[in-house]
Short mmCIF file of C-alpha atoms in Angstrom, two decimals:
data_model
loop_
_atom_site.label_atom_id
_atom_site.label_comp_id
_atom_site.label_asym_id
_atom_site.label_seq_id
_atom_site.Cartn_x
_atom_site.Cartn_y
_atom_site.Cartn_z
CA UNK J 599 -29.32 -14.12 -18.87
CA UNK J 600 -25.93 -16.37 -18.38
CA UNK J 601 -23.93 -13.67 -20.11
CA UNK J 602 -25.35 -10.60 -18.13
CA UNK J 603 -24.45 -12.61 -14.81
CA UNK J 604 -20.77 -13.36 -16.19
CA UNK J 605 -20.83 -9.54 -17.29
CA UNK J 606 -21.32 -8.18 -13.97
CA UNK J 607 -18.98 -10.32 -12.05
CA UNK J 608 -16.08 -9.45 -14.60
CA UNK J 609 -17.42 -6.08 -13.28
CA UNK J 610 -17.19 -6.18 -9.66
CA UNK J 611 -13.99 -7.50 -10.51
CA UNK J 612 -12.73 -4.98 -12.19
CA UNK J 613 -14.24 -2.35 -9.55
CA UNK J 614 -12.51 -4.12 -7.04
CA UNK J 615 -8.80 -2.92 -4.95
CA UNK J 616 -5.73 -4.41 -6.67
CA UNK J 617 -4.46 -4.95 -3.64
CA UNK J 618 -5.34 -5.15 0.32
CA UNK J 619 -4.43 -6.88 3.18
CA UNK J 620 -6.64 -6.64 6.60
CA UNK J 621 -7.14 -2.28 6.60
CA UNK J 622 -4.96 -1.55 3.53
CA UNK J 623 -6.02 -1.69 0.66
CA UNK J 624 -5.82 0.04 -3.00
CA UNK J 625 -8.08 3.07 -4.04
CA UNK J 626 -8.42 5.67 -6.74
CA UNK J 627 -10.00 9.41 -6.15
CA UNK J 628 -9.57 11.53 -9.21
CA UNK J 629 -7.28 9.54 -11.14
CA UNK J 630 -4.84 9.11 -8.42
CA UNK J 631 -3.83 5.88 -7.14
CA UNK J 632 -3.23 5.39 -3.44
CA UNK J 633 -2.35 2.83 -1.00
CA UNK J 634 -4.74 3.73 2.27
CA UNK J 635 -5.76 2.68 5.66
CA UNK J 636 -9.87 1.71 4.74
CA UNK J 637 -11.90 2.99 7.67
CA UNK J 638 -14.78 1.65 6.37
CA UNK J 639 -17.85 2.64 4.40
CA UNK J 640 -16.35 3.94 1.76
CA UNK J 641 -13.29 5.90 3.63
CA UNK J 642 -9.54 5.53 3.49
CA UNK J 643 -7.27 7.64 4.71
CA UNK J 644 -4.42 7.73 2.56
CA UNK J 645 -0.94 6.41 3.50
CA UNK J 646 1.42 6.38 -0.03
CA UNK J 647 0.30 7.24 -3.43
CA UNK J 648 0.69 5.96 -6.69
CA UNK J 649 2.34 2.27 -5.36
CA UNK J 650 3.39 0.10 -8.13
CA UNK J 651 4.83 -3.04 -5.93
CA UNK J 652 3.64 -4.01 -2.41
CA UNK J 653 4.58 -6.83 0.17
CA UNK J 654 3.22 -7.45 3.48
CA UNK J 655 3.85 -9.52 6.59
CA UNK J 656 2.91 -8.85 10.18
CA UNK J 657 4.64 -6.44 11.16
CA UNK J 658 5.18 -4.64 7.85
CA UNK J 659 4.02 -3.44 4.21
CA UNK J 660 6.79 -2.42 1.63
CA UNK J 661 6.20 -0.33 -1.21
CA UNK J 662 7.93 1.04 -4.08
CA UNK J 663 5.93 4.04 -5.31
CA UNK J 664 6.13 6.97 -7.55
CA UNK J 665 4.04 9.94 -6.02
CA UNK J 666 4.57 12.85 -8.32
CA UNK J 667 6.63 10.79 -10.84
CA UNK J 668 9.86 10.50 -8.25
CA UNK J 669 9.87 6.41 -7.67
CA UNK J 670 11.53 5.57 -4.24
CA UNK J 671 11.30 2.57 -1.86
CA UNK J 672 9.38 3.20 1.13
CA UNK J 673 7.62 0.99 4.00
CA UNK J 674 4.65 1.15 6.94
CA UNK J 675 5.03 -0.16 10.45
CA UNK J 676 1.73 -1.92 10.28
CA UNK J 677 2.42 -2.19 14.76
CA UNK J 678 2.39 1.32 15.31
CA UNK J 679 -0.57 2.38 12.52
CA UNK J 680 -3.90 2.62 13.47
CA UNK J 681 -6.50 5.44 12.14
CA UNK J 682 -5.84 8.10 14.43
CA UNK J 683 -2.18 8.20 13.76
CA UNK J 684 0.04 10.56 11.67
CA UNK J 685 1.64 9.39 8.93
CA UNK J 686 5.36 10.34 9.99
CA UNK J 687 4.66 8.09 12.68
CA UNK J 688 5.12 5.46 10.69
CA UNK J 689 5.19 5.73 7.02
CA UNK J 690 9.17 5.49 6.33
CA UNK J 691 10.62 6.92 3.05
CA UNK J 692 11.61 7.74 0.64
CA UNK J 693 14.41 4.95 0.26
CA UNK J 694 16.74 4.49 -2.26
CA UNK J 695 17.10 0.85 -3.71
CA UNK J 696 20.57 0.42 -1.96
CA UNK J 697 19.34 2.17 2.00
CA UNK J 698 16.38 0.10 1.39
CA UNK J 699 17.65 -3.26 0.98
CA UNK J 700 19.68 -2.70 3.88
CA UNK J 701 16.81 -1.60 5.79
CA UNK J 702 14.91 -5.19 4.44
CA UNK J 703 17.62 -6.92 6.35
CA UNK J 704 17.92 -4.89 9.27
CA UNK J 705 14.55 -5.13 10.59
CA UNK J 706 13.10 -7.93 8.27
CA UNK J 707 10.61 -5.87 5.75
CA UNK J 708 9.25 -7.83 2.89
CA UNK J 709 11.21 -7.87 -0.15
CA UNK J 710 10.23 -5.97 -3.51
CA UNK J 711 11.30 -6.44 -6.42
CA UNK J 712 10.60 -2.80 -8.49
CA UNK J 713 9.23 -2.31 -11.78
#
């Protein structure tokens, strides 16, 4: 009984986002990894796909991400999102490494450090 109790925590685990952060968090539908606004029970509404490295702090999330194999730096205004929003209201990208890092300085976004 001890080892079907471990088994399904390392389950859950597994079943579990890799990341999230208050609404954001990680989720997969058909294969496709996204990075997505969770509006609860079950729904997200998707704001960047395929992210390989996210940072957050209040005001807001970095990403690098490769949606449709093209990697690029991009980053969310976590003050202006909310679930009725469009996404080019304040989804920002893509960046290259160089406009990006100024852009980290500029207005403060969390620093990545890409794959």
């Amino acid at each position: 009984m001890k080892h079907v109790s471990l088994l399904v925590v390392v389950l859950l685990v597994g079943c579990s986002p890799s990341w999230s952060e208050g609404p954001y968090e990680i989720y997969w539908i058909d294969g496709v990894k996204s990075l997505g606004f969770n509006i609860g029970d079950g729904a997200y509404i998707g704001r960047i796909d395929e992210p390989r490295v996210i940072n957050a702090n209040e005001k807001f999330i970095s990403v690098y991400a490769c949606p449709e194999g093209s990697c690029a730096y991009y980053y969310i205004d976590r003050i202006k999102d909310h679930k009725f929003a469009e996404p080019t209201e304040f989804v920002f990208g893509p960046y290259t490494h160089e406009a990006f890092s100024g852009l980290q300085q500029k207005l403060s976004l969390p620093e990545l450090s890409a794959e």
